[in-house]
Amino acid sequence: MNNRYHIHIVISYLIIGFLWSSCKHKEEYHSITDKIEAKSKNYHGTSISSEKYLEGIETIEVIENGHTFLIPERKGELKSFACTECHTKPMHQMQSKDSTKKAHWNIKLNHADLGTMNCVTCHNGDNPDALKSLTGNPIDFNNSYKLCSQCHQKQYKDWTGGAHGKRIGGWAPPRASMTCVNCHNPHAPSFDTRWPARFNTQKIKERK
Ligand code: HEC
Ligand code: HEC
Ligand code: HEC
Ligand code: HEC
């Protein structure tokens, strides 16, 4: 055994070792982007969906402000739809002269100033089965948010982006959002201020 033979063995081991380690290196990834690319080859998006929360809710698709989403259908929820079942004549001819109302006694308008807003601001006397825009165009009852958006642009824009209102189901697609009339009664849209759930005895003392 001389020194040269020894060096040969050492070098051979080094070469085998290098080949083995570079081989192993191939099975892993050269860079993090390679790894992401390889791992995402058979990945077809998340399997989480909000669909199961929407079972039994009839929805319609809307495209507003560049956002596409679902909202609940409304016409099926309205007790007195279709309006034309009773309103066979233009509305002004149906209005009774006596002060005791025969229909819609439960609707008391408490929205804007009664001098500037009445029933026909939103309803069409000649075609009650549709709502009416300020310019006189029909708006389907399912798309009543369009009616609101004429006067409440800020809330409408926030709503299309998801910042005003609430989702039905979860954050996973498909996006389904409640529409304005799911929360606001169009005839009296403001919410009453509420007292805090807990009775504040300190405040009572202060008021005395
Ligand atoms: C069951 C029958 C019936 C149905 C359904 C019905 N209406 Fe009426 N509506 C009446 C009658 C009757 C009057 C007249 C009420 C009165 O003055 O006593 C009336 C009056 C009205 C008026 C005038 C009220 C006022 O105070 O000046 C509006 C607006 C109106 N209806 C809208 C609608 C709309 C919108 C629908 C559908 C969503 C509808 N109605 C469905 C029977 C009906
Ligand atoms: C600010 C707009 C607006 C005004 C003003 C207004 N309505 Fe409505 N009304 C609506 C909208 C929107 C709906 C549909 C609500 C929904 O989808 O739940 C509706 C629904 C109704 C319905 C059907 C309710 C049901 O549950 O079947 C009747 C009846 C009605 N309105 C009558 C009237 C009468 C009468 C007046 C005047 C006293 C009036 N509305 C004023 C917007 C308005
Ligand atoms: C023709 C214009 C007009 C239309 C259409 C209209 N609103 Fe209003 N709304 C007003 C005015 C005016 C007020 C009272 C001033 C205010 O508080 O902003 C008001 C008040 C409100 C309020 C109470 C605001 C507060 O600060 O308490 C809510 C909520 C509301 N509207 C929701 C709706 C919804 C929902 C619709 C559609 C069904 C609608 N509005 C349609 C004009 C309109
Ligand atoms: C999930 C329920 C929900 C939906 C959907 C919803 N709102 Fe509201 N909205 C609220 C609540 C809660 C408030 C706050 C009331 C308060 O602070 O007194 C509010 C407040 C408002 C106000 C009063 C101004 C303010 O910011 O306090 C207006 C106007 C309004 N909403 C209009 C709309 C319109 C228009 C739509 C549809 C495009 C809509 N809302 C959809 C629940 C809802």
Tab-separated table of C-alpha atoms and ligand atoms in Angstrom:
chain	number	residue	atom	x	y	z
A	1	MET	CA	0.000	0.000	0.000
A	2	ASN	CA	1.537	3.230	-1.024
A	3	ASN	CA	0.220	6.751	-0.660
A	4	ARG	CA	-0.776	7.051	-4.327
A	5	TYR	CA	-3.121	4.032	-4.057
A	6	HIS	CA	-4.656	5.632	-0.985
A	7	ILE	CA	-5.291	8.891	-2.811
A	8	HIS	CA	-7.007	6.930	-5.631
A	9	ILE	CA	-9.441	5.349	-3.209
A	10	VAL	CA	-10.221	8.678	-1.615
A	11	ILE	CA	-10.843	10.288	-5.006
A	12	SER	CA	-13.095	7.388	-6.106
A	13	TYR	CA	-15.152	7.724	-2.989
A	14	LEU	CA	-15.457	11.443	-3.567
A	15	ILE	CA	-16.701	10.863	-7.133
A	16	ILE	CA	-19.214	8.185	-6.073
A	17	GLY	CA	-20.334	10.409	-3.255
A	18	PHE	CA	-20.757	13.377	-5.585
A	19	LEU	CA	-22.713	11.352	-8.178
A	20	TRP	CA	-24.933	9.881	-5.479
A	21	SER	CA	-25.660	13.251	-3.918
A	22	SER	CA	-26.340	14.950	-7.250
A	23	CYS	CA	-28.651	12.074	-8.123
A	24	LYS	CA	-30.534	12.624	-4.888
A	25	HIS	CA	-30.652	16.321	-5.667
A	26	LYS	CA	-32.544	15.564	-8.903
A	27	GLU	CA	-35.387	13.907	-6.996
A	28	GLU	CA	-35.925	17.091	-5.015
A	29	TYR	CA	-36.140	20.528	-6.608
A	30	HIS	CA	-33.554	22.977	-7.837
A	31	SER	CA	-35.491	25.979	-6.664
A	32	ILE	CA	-38.700	26.863	-4.865
A	33	THR	CA	-40.369	27.899	-8.149
A	34	ASP	CA	-39.560	24.451	-9.616
A	35	LYS	CA	-41.151	22.858	-6.599
A	36	ILE	CA	-44.316	24.984	-6.890
A	37	GLU	CA	-44.563	24.205	-10.604
A	38	ALA	CA	-44.143	20.457	-10.096
A	39	LYS	CA	-46.561	20.254	-7.175
A	40	SER	CA	-49.275	22.283	-8.887
A	41	LYS	CA	-49.283	20.110	-12.015
A	42	ASN	CA	-52.154	17.935	-10.766
A	43	TYR	CA	-53.838	20.627	-8.661
A	44	HIS	CA	-57.185	21.842	-9.935
A	45	GLY	CA	-58.166	24.422	-7.353
A	46	THR	CA	-59.811	24.141	-3.982
A	47	SER	CA	-62.632	21.674	-3.466
A	48	ILE	CA	-64.247	23.887	-0.782
A	49	SER	CA	-67.559	25.333	-1.958
A	50	SER	CA	-70.472	27.328	-0.515
A	51	GLU	CA	-72.917	25.398	-2.685
A	52	LYS	CA	-74.306	23.277	0.163
A	53	TYR	CA	-75.383	26.416	2.064
A	54	LEU	CA	-77.436	27.514	-0.941
A	55	GLU	CA	-79.522	24.332	-1.123
A	56	GLY	CA	-83.214	25.211	-1.102
A	57	ILE	CA	-82.591	28.903	-1.809
A	58	GLU	CA	-83.597	30.030	-5.256
A	59	THR	CA	-80.968	32.465	-6.567
A	60	ILE	CA	-80.405	34.598	-9.631
A	61	GLU	CA	-77.048	35.685	-11.047
A	62	VAL	CA	-76.279	39.388	-11.333
A	63	ILE	CA	-73.334	41.276	-12.829
A	64	GLU	CA	-72.923	44.652	-11.153
A	65	ASN	CA	-69.989	47.027	-11.173
A	66	GLY	CA	-67.745	44.307	-12.662
A	67	HIS	CA	-68.680	41.730	-9.977
A	68	THR	CA	-70.626	38.557	-10.758
A	69	PHE	CA	-72.557	37.000	-7.868
A	70	LEU	CA	-75.830	35.399	-6.810
A	71	ILE	CA	-78.701	37.011	-4.902
A	72	PRO	CA	-81.906	35.408	-3.585
A	73	GLU	CA	-84.969	35.433	-5.820
A	74	ARG	CA	-87.725	37.763	-4.418
A	75	LYS	CA	-90.959	37.409	-6.378
A	76	GLY	CA	-91.670	34.005	-4.824
A	77	GLU	CA	-91.400	35.621	-1.356
A	78	LEU	CA	-93.933	38.406	-1.937
A	79	LYS	CA	-97.359	37.619	-0.475
A	80	SER	CA	-99.262	39.949	-2.809
A	81	PHE	CA	-97.487	39.036	-6.045
A	82	ALA	CA	-98.601	39.080	-8.837
A	83	CYS	CA	-100.039	42.548	-8.236
A	84	THR	CA	-102.137	42.285	-11.373
A	85	GLU	CA	-104.237	39.566	-9.734
A	86	CYS	CA	-106.074	42.496	-8.128
A	87	HIS	CA	-104.754	45.536	-9.994
A	88	THR	CA	-106.628	44.977	-13.190
A	89	LYS	CA	-107.347	48.677	-13.418
A	90	PRO	CA	-104.822	51.525	-13.143
A	91	MET	CA	-104.082	52.175	-9.467
A	92	HIS	CA	-105.659	55.613	-9.171
A	93	GLN	CA	-109.010	54.077	-10.132
A	94	MET	CA	-108.704	51.521	-7.330
A	95	GLN	CA	-107.935	54.003	-4.584
A	96	SER	CA	-110.958	54.161	-2.328
A	97	LYS	CA	-112.280	57.462	-1.103
A	98	ASP	CA	-112.965	56.366	2.489
A	99	SER	CA	-110.107	56.526	4.963
A	100	THR	CA	-110.303	52.845	5.996
A	101	LYS	CA	-108.009	51.026	3.609
A	102	LYS	CA	-109.170	47.705	2.211
A	103	ALA	CA	-105.743	46.565	1.096
A	104	HIS	CA	-102.108	47.085	2.121
A	105	TRP	CA	-103.224	48.466	5.467
A	106	ASN	CA	-100.010	47.007	6.886
A	107	ILE	CA	-97.789	49.185	4.653
A	108	LYS	CA	-96.971	52.524	6.240
A	109	LEU	CA	-94.429	54.526	4.329
A	110	ASN	CA	-91.616	55.735	6.588
A	111	HIS	CA	-88.707	56.193	4.219
A	112	ALA	CA	-88.046	59.684	2.929
A	113	ASP	CA	-90.070	62.896	3.268
A	114	LEU	CA	-93.679	62.062	2.295
A	115	GLY	CA	-93.768	65.275	0.285
A	116	THR	CA	-91.085	63.905	-2.040
A	117	MET	CA	-91.733	60.162	-1.933
A	118	ASN	CA	-94.958	58.190	-2.248
A	119	CYS	CA	-96.000	54.745	-3.519
A	120	VAL	CA	-95.594	55.636	-7.175
A	121	THR	CA	-92.010	56.856	-6.695
A	122	CYS	CA	-91.146	53.142	-6.766
A	123	HIS	CA	-94.281	51.375	-8.042
A	124	ASN	CA	-95.793	51.748	-11.455
A	125	GLY	CA	-99.497	52.557	-11.369
A	126	ASP	CA	-100.069	51.156	-14.851
A	127	ASN	CA	-97.808	48.101	-14.525
A	128	PRO	CA	-97.642	47.177	-10.811
A	129	ASP	CA	-95.915	43.838	-11.512
A	130	ALA	CA	-92.644	45.732	-11.927
A	131	LEU	CA	-90.934	48.487	-9.974
A	132	LYS	CA	-90.236	51.802	-11.663
A	133	SER	CA	-87.008	53.765	-12.066
A	134	LEU	CA	-86.975	57.549	-11.628
A	135	THR	CA	-86.950	57.817	-15.409
A	136	GLY	CA	-90.028	55.574	-15.703
A	137	ASN	CA	-88.302	52.360	-16.818
A	138	PRO	CA	-89.472	49.024	-15.373
A	139	ILE	CA	-87.252	47.294	-12.778
A	140	ASP	CA	-87.915	43.628	-12.028
A	141	PHE	CA	-88.823	42.889	-8.369
A	142	ASN	CA	-85.874	40.446	-8.322
A	143	ASN	CA	-83.508	43.324	-9.119
A	144	SER	CA	-84.915	45.830	-6.624
A	145	TYR	CA	-81.335	46.804	-5.612
A	146	LYS	CA	-81.312	48.764	-8.889
A	147	LEU	CA	-84.142	50.883	-7.489
A	148	CYS	CA	-82.223	51.574	-4.271
A	149	SER	CA	-78.970	52.281	-6.128
A	150	GLN	CA	-80.514	55.349	-7.767
A	151	CYS	CA	-80.489	57.199	-4.438
A	152	HIS	CA	-78.005	55.184	-2.337
A	153	GLN	CA	-74.942	54.875	-4.587
A	154	LYS	CA	-72.455	54.559	-1.735
A	155	GLN	CA	-74.175	51.547	-0.147
A	156	TYR	CA	-74.820	50.070	-3.598
A	157	LYS	CA	-71.122	50.282	-4.564
A	158	ASP	CA	-70.021	48.900	-1.194
A	159	TRP	CA	-72.552	46.094	-1.599
A	160	THR	CA	-71.285	45.061	-5.074
A	161	GLY	CA	-67.800	44.760	-3.593
A	162	GLY	CA	-69.100	42.872	-0.554
A	163	ALA	CA	-68.430	45.605	2.042
A	164	HIS	CA	-72.119	46.391	2.779
A	165	GLY	CA	-74.563	43.572	3.432
A	166	LYS	CA	-73.800	39.960	4.151
A	167	ARG	CA	-72.937	36.749	2.392
A	168	ILE	CA	-75.125	33.679	2.408
A	169	GLY	CA	-72.992	30.656	3.206
A	170	GLY	CA	-69.232	30.980	3.419
A	171	TRP	CA	-66.372	32.812	1.756
A	172	ALA	CA	-65.746	29.991	-0.698
A	173	PRO	CA	-67.193	30.382	-4.200
A	174	PRO	CA	-69.840	30.705	-5.527
A	175	ARG	CA	-70.426	34.131	-3.989
A	176	ALA	CA	-74.057	34.623	-2.898
A	177	SER	CA	-75.020	37.870	-1.184
A	178	MET	CA	-78.208	39.041	0.457
A	179	THR	CA	-79.950	41.753	-1.487
A	180	CYS	CA	-81.056	45.126	-0.003
A	181	VAL	CA	-84.644	44.063	0.716
A	182	ASN	CA	-83.495	40.947	2.595
A	183	CYS	CA	-82.439	43.320	5.377
A	184	HIS	CA	-84.206	46.647	4.753
A	185	ASN	CA	-87.957	46.950	4.484
A	186	PRO	CA	-88.276	49.273	1.450
A	187	HIS	CA	-91.278	50.963	3.084
A	188	ALA	CA	-89.465	51.633	6.364
A	189	PRO	CA	-85.788	50.908	5.716
A	190	SER	CA	-84.142	52.450	8.757
A	191	PHE	CA	-83.329	50.253	11.754
A	192	ASP	CA	-84.485	51.332	15.178
A	193	THR	CA	-81.689	52.192	17.562
A	194	ARG	CA	-81.376	49.469	20.122
A	195	TRP	CA	-80.417	49.497	23.755
A	196	PRO	CA	-77.334	47.507	24.664
A	197	ALA	CA	-78.167	43.931	25.624
A	198	ARG	CA	-76.891	44.515	29.151
A	199	PHE	CA	-78.710	46.974	31.386
A	200	ASN	CA	-76.284	49.738	32.374
A	201	THR	CA	-77.065	50.641	35.986
A	202	GLN	CA	-74.339	53.330	36.009
A	203	LYS	CA	-76.104	55.200	33.170
A	204	ILE	CA	-79.409	55.041	35.057
A	205	LYS	CA	-77.734	56.634	38.117
A	206	GLU	CA	-76.197	59.356	35.933
A	207	ARG	CA	-79.560	60.238	34.438
A	208	LYS	CA	-81.222	60.735	37.836
B	1	HEC	C1	-105.387	41.073	-2.906
B	1	HEC	C2	-105.524	42.116	-3.900
B	1	HEC	C3	-104.290	43.007	-4.129
B	1	HEC	C4	-103.035	42.620	-4.473
B	1	HEC	C5	-102.500	41.211	-4.699
B	1	HEC	C6	-102.265	43.820	-4.624
B	1	HEC	N1	-103.060	44.918	-4.383
B	1	HEC	FE1	-102.468	46.860	-4.343
B	1	HEC	N2	-104.334	47.463	-3.866
B	1	HEC	C7	-105.410	46.631	-3.718
B	1	HEC	C8	-106.584	47.437	-3.409
B	1	HEC	C9	-107.979	46.879	-3.164
B	1	HEC	C10	-106.151	48.783	-3.356
B	1	HEC	C11	-106.970	50.004	-3.013
B	1	HEC	C12	-106.670	50.167	-1.541
B	1	HEC	C13	-107.495	51.139	-0.811
B	1	HEC	O1	-107.356	52.321	-1.088
B	1	HEC	O2	-108.228	50.672	0.046
B	1	HEC	C14	-104.738	48.770	-3.655
B	1	HEC	C15	-103.937	49.889	-3.698
B	1	HEC	C16	-102.605	49.910	-4.038
B	1	HEC	C17	-101.779	51.086	-4.095
B	1	HEC	C18	-102.228	52.505	-3.807
B	1	HEC	C19	-102.195	52.656	-2.309
B	1	HEC	C20	-102.328	54.046	-1.790
B	1	HEC	O3	-102.227	54.194	-0.554
B	1	HEC	O4	-102.486	54.977	-2.578
B	1	HEC	C21	-100.514	50.689	-4.450
B	1	HEC	C22	-99.290	51.565	-4.650
B	1	HEC	C23	-100.572	49.256	-4.620
B	1	HEC	N3	-101.841	48.810	-4.340
B	1	HEC	C24	-99.496	48.475	-4.998
B	1	HEC	C25	-99.523	47.107	-5.115
B	1	HEC	C26	-98.389	46.323	-5.527
B	1	HEC	C27	-97.025	46.902	-5.922
B	1	HEC	C28	-98.776	45.027	-5.514
B	1	HEC	C29	-97.960	43.812	-5.873
B	1	HEC	C30	-96.661	43.684	-5.208
B	1	HEC	C31	-100.170	44.987	-5.096
B	1	HEC	N4	-100.584	46.262	-4.877
B	1	HEC	C32	-100.915	43.842	-4.967
B	1	HEC	C33	-105.411	45.251	-3.827
B	1	HEC	C34	-104.315	44.467	-4.092
B	2	HEC	C1	-88.643	53.259	-1.941
B	2	HEC	C2	-89.438	52.513	-2.878
B	2	HEC	C3	-90.826	52.068	-2.488
B	2	HEC	C4	-91.884	52.838	-2.077
B	2	HEC	C5	-91.885	54.328	-1.872
B	2	HEC	C6	-93.001	51.946	-1.894
B	2	HEC	N1	-92.628	50.667	-2.187
B	2	HEC	FE1	-93.793	49.024	-2.077
B	2	HEC	N2	-92.180	47.854	-2.500
B	2	HEC	C7	-90.930	48.312	-2.843
B	2	HEC	C8	-90.060	47.188	-3.086
B	2	HEC	C9	-88.589	47.236	-3.474
B	2	HEC	C10	-90.829	46.024	-2.871
B	2	HEC	C11	-90.375	44.579	-2.947
B	2	HEC	C12	-89.931	44.178	-1.556
B	2	HEC	C13	-89.303	42.822	-1.434
B	2	HEC	O1	-88.734	42.303	-2.392
B	2	HEC	O2	-89.395	42.290	-0.320
B	2	HEC	C14	-92.174	46.483	-2.519
B	2	HEC	C15	-93.247	45.641	-2.257
B	2	HEC	C16	-94.554	46.069	-2.114
B	2	HEC	C17	-95.704	45.201	-1.989
B	2	HEC	C18	-95.661	43.693	-1.932
B	2	HEC	C19	-95.382	43.309	-0.497
B	2	HEC	C20	-95.531	41.821	-0.205
B	2	HEC	O3	-94.867	41.339	0.734
B	2	HEC	O4	-96.283	41.142	-0.892
B	2	HEC	C21	-96.809	46.007	-1.892
B	2	HEC	C22	-98.242	45.544	-1.737
B	2	HEC	C23	-96.339	47.374	-1.931
B	2	HEC	N3	-94.969	47.362	-2.062
B	2	HEC	C24	-97.159	48.451	-1.854
B	2	HEC	C25	-96.709	49.754	-1.636
B	2	HEC	C26	-97.552	50.861	-1.271
B	2	HEC	C27	-99.051	50.770	-1.059
B	2	HEC	C28	-96.738	51.946	-1.139
B	2	HEC	C29	-97.122	53.355	-0.704
B	2	HEC	C30	-97.766	53.448	0.578
B	2	HEC	C31	-95.372	51.523	-1.456
B	2	HEC	N4	-95.402	50.179	-1.729
B	2	HEC	C32	-94.267	52.341	-1.491
B	2	HEC	C33	-90.535	49.619	-2.936
B	2	HEC	C34	-91.296	50.692	-2.546
B	3	HEC	C1	-85.949	58.185	-4.852
B	3	HEC	C2	-84.826	58.047	-3.951
B	3	HEC	C3	-84.770	56.837	-3.050
B	3	HEC	C4	-84.956	55.513	-3.375
B	3	HEC	C5	-85.367	54.926	-4.718
B	3	HEC	C6	-84.643	54.768	-2.200
B	3	HEC	N1	-84.291	55.602	-1.172
B	3	HEC	FE1	-83.738	55.081	0.710
B	3	HEC	N2	-83.785	57.020	1.268
B	3	HEC	C7	-83.997	58.096	0.429
B	3	HEC	C8	-84.025	59.313	1.204
B	3	HEC	C9	-84.217	60.717	0.653
B	3	HEC	C10	-83.835	58.919	2.556
B	3	HEC	C11	-83.833	59.812	3.789
B	3	HEC	C12	-82.539	60.555	3.886
B	3	HEC	C13	-81.466	59.679	4.368
B	3	HEC	O1	-81.530	59.288	5.535
B	3	HEC	O2	-80.546	59.357	3.600
B	3	HEC	C14	-83.666	57.479	2.554
B	3	HEC	C15	-83.399	56.706	3.669
B	3	HEC	C16	-83.028	55.363	3.632
B	3	HEC	C17	-82.494	54.598	4.745
B	3	HEC	C18	-82.270	55.107	6.154
B	3	HEC	C19	-80.982	55.866	6.207
B	3	HEC	C20	-80.611	56.219	7.625
B	3	HEC	O3	-79.613	56.937	7.756
B	3	HEC	O4	-81.282	55.776	8.546
B	3	HEC	C21	-82.238	53.343	4.296
B	3	HEC	C22	-81.652	52.186	5.086
B	3	HEC	C23	-82.651	53.310	2.910
B	3	HEC	N3	-83.120	54.546	2.536
B	3	HEC	C24	-82.601	52.175	2.107
B	3	HEC	C25	-83.187	52.092	0.855
B	3	HEC	C26	-83.411	50.860	0.139
B	3	HEC	C27	-83.040	49.485	0.649
B	3	HEC	C28	-84.002	51.189	-1.052
B	3	HEC	C29	-84.482	50.261	-2.147
B	3	HEC	C30	-85.540	49.323	-1.782
B	3	HEC	C31	-84.135	52.636	-1.074
B	3	HEC	N4	-83.654	53.134	0.102
B	3	HEC	C32	-84.663	53.373	-2.145
B	3	HEC	C33	-84.144	58.026	-0.917
B	3	HEC	C34	-84.377	56.877	-1.644
B	4	HEC	C1	-77.184	41.906	5.505
B	4	HEC	C2	-78.094	42.997	5.680
B	4	HEC	C3	-77.980	44.213	4.788
B	4	HEC	C4	-78.013	44.276	3.401
B	4	HEC	C5	-78.066	43.115	2.422
B	4	HEC	C6	-77.983	45.676	3.057
B	4	HEC	N1	-77.933	46.441	4.194
B	4	HEC	FE1	-77.977	48.476	4.295
B	4	HEC	N2	-77.634	48.404	6.275
B	4	HEC	C7	-77.613	47.249	7.045
B	4	HEC	C8	-77.272	47.600	8.417
B	4	HEC	C9	-77.143	46.622	9.574
B	4	HEC	C10	-77.093	49.012	8.437
B	4	HEC	C11	-76.670	49.872	9.597
B	4	HEC	C12	-77.860	50.387	10.315
B	4	HEC	C13	-77.436	51.292	11.444
B	4	HEC	O1	-76.234	51.532	11.625
B	4	HEC	O2	-78.341	51.803	12.103
B	4	HEC	C14	-77.353	49.484	7.088
B	4	HEC	C15	-77.356	50.821	6.708
B	4	HEC	C16	-77.789	51.286	5.467
B	4	HEC	C17	-78.060	52.666	5.133
B	4	HEC	C18	-77.993	53.842	6.093
B	4	HEC	C19	-76.667	54.543	6.019
B	4	HEC	C20	-75.656	53.865	6.893
B	4	HEC	O3	-74.608	53.454	6.357
B	4	HEC	O4	-75.869	53.774	8.121
B	4	HEC	C21	-78.466	52.712	3.824
B	4	HEC	C22	-78.857	53.936	3.013
B	4	HEC	C23	-78.442	51.333	3.350
B	4	HEC	N3	-78.034	50.506	4.380
B	4	HEC	C24	-78.786	50.949	2.063
B	4	HEC	C25	-78.613	49.664	1.564
B	4	HEC	C26	-78.729	49.328	0.165
B	4	HEC	C27	-79.055	50.303	-0.942
B	4	HEC	C28	-78.489	47.983	0.077
B	4	HEC	C29	-78.410	47.126	-1.172
B	4	HEC	C30	-77.528	47.593	-2.224
B	4	HEC	C31	-78.254	47.477	1.423
B	4	HEC	N4	-78.333	48.539	2.285
B	4	HEC	C32	-78.020	46.150	1.759
B	4	HEC	C33	-77.877	45.967	6.595
B	4	HEC	C34	-77.930	45.583	5.269
